[in-house]
Amino acid sequence: MKKEIGLDNVFWHDNSEDFWKRFSTVVEDLKPKFLVDVCGSDWSGLLFERMPAYSVMILLGDLANQKLRLNTTEFFMHNKLIRGFNLEHYVREELTEERKKFFFKIIQDDINSGGEFFGNKNIAKEFKLSEWQTAFDQVEQIQKKGRILLDIGGSGNVKEQSV
């Protein structure tokens, strides 16, 4: 993952003394503001406790299928926050139209260059960009059949204009 995505600090937790030393050193050196968590477990709370004051934990999932356990002191003594993240809500509610176009252009460029990250196989349905909300509403039923493309150019040319 470090090489493929170009990340400098990727940790795989093993609860060893070495892990906590490495994690604490990186937190002390970089003073990160965000902790992105996909597990939601005791581990999430332990990592969150080691984050600097005023940091934010963004929850993306519940892979551990466990209750999230946190030390409440982190909130009132260190002013930390927790925020959920849902991509559908983010695109619908938080992105400006300009940022939506940029977001979809990144996906389009990837697909047009071979689809290394998003792929271009098994396209089930195409929507115009203005229909993106309808596309999101139908994701669960369509995703089993294949990918959904959003035409950001309005030309209907899937190869050059869709994501």
PDB file of C-alpha atoms in Angstrom:
ATOM      1  CA  MET A   1       0.000   0.000   0.000  1.00  0.00           C
ATOM      2  CA  LYS A   2       2.832   2.379   0.790  1.00  0.00           C
ATOM      3  CA  LYS A   3       4.327   1.959  -2.687  1.00  0.00           C
ATOM      4  CA  GLU A   4       1.100   1.696  -4.680  1.00  0.00           C
ATOM      5  CA  ILE A   5      -0.546   4.797  -3.243  1.00  0.00           C
ATOM      6  CA  GLY A   6       2.584   6.685  -2.252  1.00  0.00           C
ATOM      7  CA  LEU A   7       1.905   6.916   1.471  1.00  0.00           C
ATOM      8  CA  ASP A   8       4.776   7.396   3.884  1.00  0.00           C
ATOM      9  CA  ASN A   9       3.098   6.083   7.033  1.00  0.00           C
ATOM     10  CA  VAL A  10       0.841   3.052   6.886  1.00  0.00           C
ATOM     11  CA  PHE A  11       0.385   0.959  10.016  1.00  0.00           C
ATOM     12  CA  TRP A  12      -0.896  -2.529  10.529  1.00  0.00           C
ATOM     13  CA  HIS A  13      -1.859  -2.873  14.152  1.00  0.00           C
ATOM     14  CA  ASP A  14      -0.562  -5.826  16.095  1.00  0.00           C
ATOM     15  CA  ASN A  15      -0.737  -4.452  19.657  1.00  0.00           C
ATOM     16  CA  SER A  16       2.996  -4.847  20.081  1.00  0.00           C
ATOM     17  CA  GLU A  17       5.157  -2.413  21.994  1.00  0.00           C
ATOM     18  CA  ASP A  18       6.907  -1.602  18.707  1.00  0.00           C
ATOM     19  CA  PHE A  19       3.619  -0.639  17.044  1.00  0.00           C
ATOM     20  CA  TRP A  20       2.720   1.839  19.783  1.00  0.00           C
ATOM     21  CA  LYS A  21       6.215   3.337  19.747  1.00  0.00           C
ATOM     22  CA  ARG A  22       6.135   3.817  15.967  1.00  0.00           C
ATOM     23  CA  PHE A  23       2.597   5.231  16.024  1.00  0.00           C
ATOM     24  CA  SER A  24       3.397   7.620  18.889  1.00  0.00           C
ATOM     25  CA  THR A  25       6.563   8.807  17.129  1.00  0.00           C
ATOM     26  CA  VAL A  26       4.687   9.556  13.914  1.00  0.00           C
ATOM     27  CA  VAL A  27       1.932  11.387  15.818  1.00  0.00           C
ATOM     28  CA  GLU A  28       4.514  13.424  17.724  1.00  0.00           C
ATOM     29  CA  ASP A  29       6.486  14.266  14.563  1.00  0.00           C
ATOM     30  CA  LEU A  30       3.624  14.999  12.173  1.00  0.00           C
ATOM     31  CA  LYS A  31       0.941  16.207  14.578  1.00  0.00           C
ATOM     32  CA  PRO A  32      -1.854  14.891  12.356  1.00  0.00           C
ATOM     33  CA  LYS A  33      -5.271  16.519  12.538  1.00  0.00           C
ATOM     34  CA  PHE A  34      -7.279  13.558  11.224  1.00  0.00           C
ATOM     35  CA  LEU A  35      -7.533   9.863  11.987  1.00  0.00           C
ATOM     36  CA  VAL A  36      -9.487   7.933   9.358  1.00  0.00           C
ATOM     37  CA  ASP A  37     -10.901   4.737  10.820  1.00  0.00           C
ATOM     38  CA  VAL A  38     -12.723   1.905   9.050  1.00  0.00           C
ATOM     39  CA  CYS A  39     -12.810  -0.558  11.960  1.00  0.00           C
ATOM     40  CA  GLY A  40     -14.733   0.976  14.842  1.00  0.00           C
ATOM     41  CA  SER A  41     -13.541  -0.984  17.871  1.00  0.00           C
ATOM     42  CA  ASP A  42     -11.394  -0.764  20.980  1.00  0.00           C
ATOM     43  CA  TRP A  43      -8.498  -0.077  18.629  1.00  0.00           C
ATOM     44  CA  SER A  44     -10.196   3.026  17.297  1.00  0.00           C
ATOM     45  CA  GLY A  45     -10.422   4.439  20.804  1.00  0.00           C
ATOM     46  CA  LEU A  46      -6.804   3.607  21.619  1.00  0.00           C
ATOM     47  CA  LEU A  47      -5.584   5.288  18.448  1.00  0.00           C
ATOM     48  CA  PHE A  48      -7.834   8.296  19.033  1.00  0.00           C
ATOM     49  CA  GLU A  49      -6.428   8.757  22.552  1.00  0.00           C
ATOM     50  CA  ARG A  50      -2.935   9.115  21.085  1.00  0.00           C
ATOM     51  CA  MET A  51      -3.958  11.764  18.565  1.00  0.00           C
ATOM     52  CA  PRO A  52      -3.130  15.411  19.332  1.00  0.00           C
ATOM     53  CA  ALA A  53      -5.631  17.790  20.922  1.00  0.00           C
ATOM     54  CA  TYR A  54      -8.166  19.267  18.481  1.00  0.00           C
ATOM     55  CA  SER A  55      -7.909  16.282  16.139  1.00  0.00           C
ATOM     56  CA  VAL A  56     -10.826  14.631  14.383  1.00  0.00           C
ATOM     57  CA  MET A  57     -11.553  10.939  13.903  1.00  0.00           C
ATOM     58  CA  ILE A  58     -13.487  10.249  10.696  1.00  0.00           C
ATOM     59  CA  LEU A  59     -15.409   6.980  10.772  1.00  0.00           C
ATOM     60  CA  LEU A  60     -15.786   5.296   7.398  1.00  0.00           C
ATOM     61  CA  GLY A  61     -16.980   1.884   8.459  1.00  0.00           C
ATOM     62  CA  ASP A  62     -17.461  -0.848  11.020  1.00  0.00           C
ATOM     63  CA  LEU A  63     -15.207  -3.655   9.789  1.00  0.00           C
ATOM     64  CA  ALA A  64     -14.638  -4.971  13.307  1.00  0.00           C
ATOM     65  CA  ASN A  65     -18.399  -5.179  13.887  1.00  0.00           C
ATOM     66  CA  GLN A  66     -17.796  -4.128  17.477  1.00  0.00           C
ATOM     67  CA  LYS A  67     -18.881  -1.235  19.633  1.00  0.00           C
ATOM     68  CA  LEU A  68     -16.722   1.845  19.444  1.00  0.00           C
ATOM     69  CA  ARG A  69     -15.056   2.441  22.807  1.00  0.00           C
ATOM     70  CA  LEU A  70     -13.701   5.849  23.628  1.00  0.00           C
ATOM     71  CA  ASN A  71     -12.306   7.675  26.604  1.00  0.00           C
ATOM     72  CA  THR A  72     -14.726  10.603  27.024  1.00  0.00           C
ATOM     73  CA  THR A  73     -11.932  12.730  28.478  1.00  0.00           C
ATOM     74  CA  GLU A  74     -10.640  13.163  24.914  1.00  0.00           C
ATOM     75  CA  PHE A  75     -13.679  15.300  24.081  1.00  0.00           C
ATOM     76  CA  PHE A  76     -13.823  17.754  26.958  1.00  0.00           C
ATOM     77  CA  MET A  77     -10.136  17.926  27.908  1.00  0.00           C
ATOM     78  CA  HIS A  78      -8.543  17.743  24.456  1.00  0.00           C
ATOM     79  CA  ASN A  79     -11.324  19.154  22.278  1.00  0.00           C
ATOM     80  CA  LYS A  80     -11.360  16.192  19.906  1.00  0.00           C
ATOM     81  CA  LEU A  81     -14.222  15.409  17.573  1.00  0.00           C
ATOM     82  CA  ILE A  82     -15.660  12.374  15.804  1.00  0.00           C
ATOM     83  CA  ARG A  83     -17.314  12.609  12.446  1.00  0.00           C
ATOM     84  CA  GLY A  84     -18.928  10.025  10.232  1.00  0.00           C
ATOM     85  CA  PHE A  85     -18.328  10.009   6.493  1.00  0.00           C
ATOM     86  CA  ASN A  86     -20.794   8.795   3.918  1.00  0.00           C
ATOM     87  CA  LEU A  87     -19.709   9.304   0.305  1.00  0.00           C
ATOM     88  CA  GLU A  88     -23.273   9.655  -0.976  1.00  0.00           C
ATOM     89  CA  HIS A  89     -24.088  12.386   1.545  1.00  0.00           C
ATOM     90  CA  TYR A  90     -20.745  14.073   0.903  1.00  0.00           C
ATOM     91  CA  VAL A  91     -21.369  14.306  -2.832  1.00  0.00           C
ATOM     92  CA  ARG A  92     -25.017  15.340  -2.428  1.00  0.00           C
ATOM     93  CA  GLU A  93     -24.694  17.834   0.414  1.00  0.00           C
ATOM     94  CA  GLU A  94     -21.131  19.043   0.838  1.00  0.00           C
ATOM     95  CA  LEU A  95     -19.554  19.355  -2.601  1.00  0.00           C
ATOM     96  CA  THR A  96     -20.089  22.430  -4.708  1.00  0.00           C
ATOM     97  CA  GLU A  97     -21.030  21.823  -8.347  1.00  0.00           C
ATOM     98  CA  GLU A  98     -17.461  22.708  -9.329  1.00  0.00           C
ATOM     99  CA  ARG A  99     -15.997  20.162  -6.899  1.00  0.00           C
ATOM    100  CA  LYS A 100     -18.479  17.494  -8.070  1.00  0.00           C
ATOM    101  CA  LYS A 101     -17.287  17.966 -11.637  1.00  0.00           C
ATOM    102  CA  PHE A 102     -13.659  17.749 -10.463  1.00  0.00           C
ATOM    103  CA  PHE A 103     -14.422  14.615  -8.403  1.00  0.00           C
ATOM    104  CA  PHE A 104     -16.111  12.901 -11.350  1.00  0.00           C
ATOM    105  CA  LYS A 105     -13.339  14.028 -13.725  1.00  0.00           C
ATOM    106  CA  ILE A 106     -10.782  12.166 -11.592  1.00  0.00           C
ATOM    107  CA  ILE A 107     -12.850   9.018 -11.969  1.00  0.00           C
ATOM    108  CA  GLN A 108     -13.339   9.673 -15.699  1.00  0.00           C
ATOM    109  CA  ASP A 109      -9.623  10.153 -16.292  1.00  0.00           C
ATOM    110  CA  ASP A 110      -8.886   6.881 -14.519  1.00  0.00           C
ATOM    111  CA  ILE A 111     -11.431   4.950 -16.556  1.00  0.00           C
ATOM    112  CA  ASN A 112     -10.242   6.511 -19.820  1.00  0.00           C
ATOM    113  CA  SER A 113      -6.656   5.531 -19.019  1.00  0.00           C
ATOM    114  CA  GLY A 114      -7.485   1.879 -18.380  1.00  0.00           C
ATOM    115  CA  GLY A 115      -9.359   1.970 -15.103  1.00  0.00           C
ATOM    116  CA  GLU A 116      -6.528   1.166 -12.708  1.00  0.00           C
ATOM    117  CA  PHE A 117      -8.534   2.316  -9.677  1.00  0.00           C
ATOM    118  CA  PHE A 118     -12.168   2.453 -10.744  1.00  0.00           C
ATOM    119  CA  GLY A 119     -12.148   0.058 -13.681  1.00  0.00           C
ATOM    120  CA  ASN A 120     -14.404   0.066 -16.681  1.00  0.00           C
ATOM    121  CA  LYS A 121     -15.808  -3.465 -16.690  1.00  0.00           C
ATOM    122  CA  ASN A 122     -19.443  -4.548 -16.566  1.00  0.00           C
ATOM    123  CA  ILE A 123     -21.130  -1.200 -17.102  1.00  0.00           C
ATOM    124  CA  ALA A 124     -24.764  -1.649 -16.042  1.00  0.00           C
ATOM    125  CA  LYS A 125     -26.248   1.799 -16.622  1.00  0.00           C
ATOM    126  CA  GLU A 126     -25.319   5.328 -17.666  1.00  0.00           C
ATOM    127  CA  PHE A 127     -26.744   8.560 -16.253  1.00  0.00           C
ATOM    128  CA  LYS A 128     -26.234  12.205 -17.148  1.00  0.00           C
ATOM    129  CA  LEU A 129     -24.374  14.178 -14.478  1.00  0.00           C
ATOM    130  CA  SER A 130     -27.584  16.040 -13.682  1.00  0.00           C
ATOM    131  CA  GLU A 131     -29.115  12.643 -12.795  1.00  0.00           C
ATOM    132  CA  TRP A 132     -26.429  11.744 -10.250  1.00  0.00           C
ATOM    133  CA  GLN A 133     -28.922  11.681  -7.381  1.00  0.00           C
ATOM    134  CA  THR A 134     -31.066   9.134  -9.257  1.00  0.00           C
ATOM    135  CA  ALA A 135     -27.907   7.105  -9.877  1.00  0.00           C
ATOM    136  CA  PHE A 136     -27.100   7.122  -6.144  1.00  0.00           C
ATOM    137  CA  ASP A 137     -30.661   6.122  -5.321  1.00  0.00           C
ATOM    138  CA  GLN A 138     -30.325   3.083  -7.598  1.00  0.00           C
ATOM    139  CA  VAL A 139     -26.796   2.038  -6.591  1.00  0.00           C
ATOM    140  CA  GLU A 140     -27.815  -0.905  -4.406  1.00  0.00           C
ATOM    141  CA  GLN A 141     -29.967  -2.569  -7.050  1.00  0.00           C
ATOM    142  CA  ILE A 142     -27.701  -1.772 -10.011  1.00  0.00           C
ATOM    143  CA  GLN A 143     -24.274  -2.479  -8.463  1.00  0.00           C
ATOM    144  CA  LYS A 144     -24.855  -6.240  -8.591  1.00  0.00           C
ATOM    145  CA  LYS A 145     -25.150  -5.982 -12.380  1.00  0.00           C
ATOM    146  CA  GLY A 146     -22.114  -3.748 -12.883  1.00  0.00           C
ATOM    147  CA  ARG A 147     -20.846  -0.204 -12.663  1.00  0.00           C
ATOM    148  CA  ILE A 148     -22.805   3.011 -13.040  1.00  0.00           C
ATOM    149  CA  LEU A 149     -21.407   5.666 -15.378  1.00  0.00           C
ATOM    150  CA  LEU A 150     -22.033   9.397 -15.006  1.00  0.00           C
ATOM    151  CA  ASP A 151     -21.776  11.365 -18.257  1.00  0.00           C
ATOM    152  CA  ILE A 152     -20.134  14.646 -17.254  1.00  0.00           C
ATOM    153  CA  GLY A 153     -20.089  16.110 -20.743  1.00  0.00           C
ATOM    154  CA  GLY A 154     -23.684  15.532 -21.754  1.00  0.00           C
ATOM    155  CA  SER A 155     -22.681  14.102 -25.130  1.00  0.00           C
ATOM    156  CA  GLY A 156     -23.599  10.520 -24.372  1.00  0.00           C
ATOM    157  CA  ASN A 157     -20.135   9.400 -25.490  1.00  0.00           C
ATOM    158  CA  VAL A 158     -19.332   6.823 -22.820  1.00  0.00           C
ATOM    159  CA  LYS A 159     -15.733   6.278 -23.862  1.00  0.00           C
ATOM    160  CA  GLU A 160     -14.722   9.927 -23.662  1.00  0.00           C
ATOM    161  CA  GLN A 161     -17.250  11.598 -21.390  1.00  0.00           C
ATOM    162  CA  SER A 162     -18.452   9.139 -18.783  1.00  0.00           C
ATOM    163  CA  VAL A 163     -17.340   8.151 -15.331  1.00  0.00           C
TER     164      VAL A 163
END
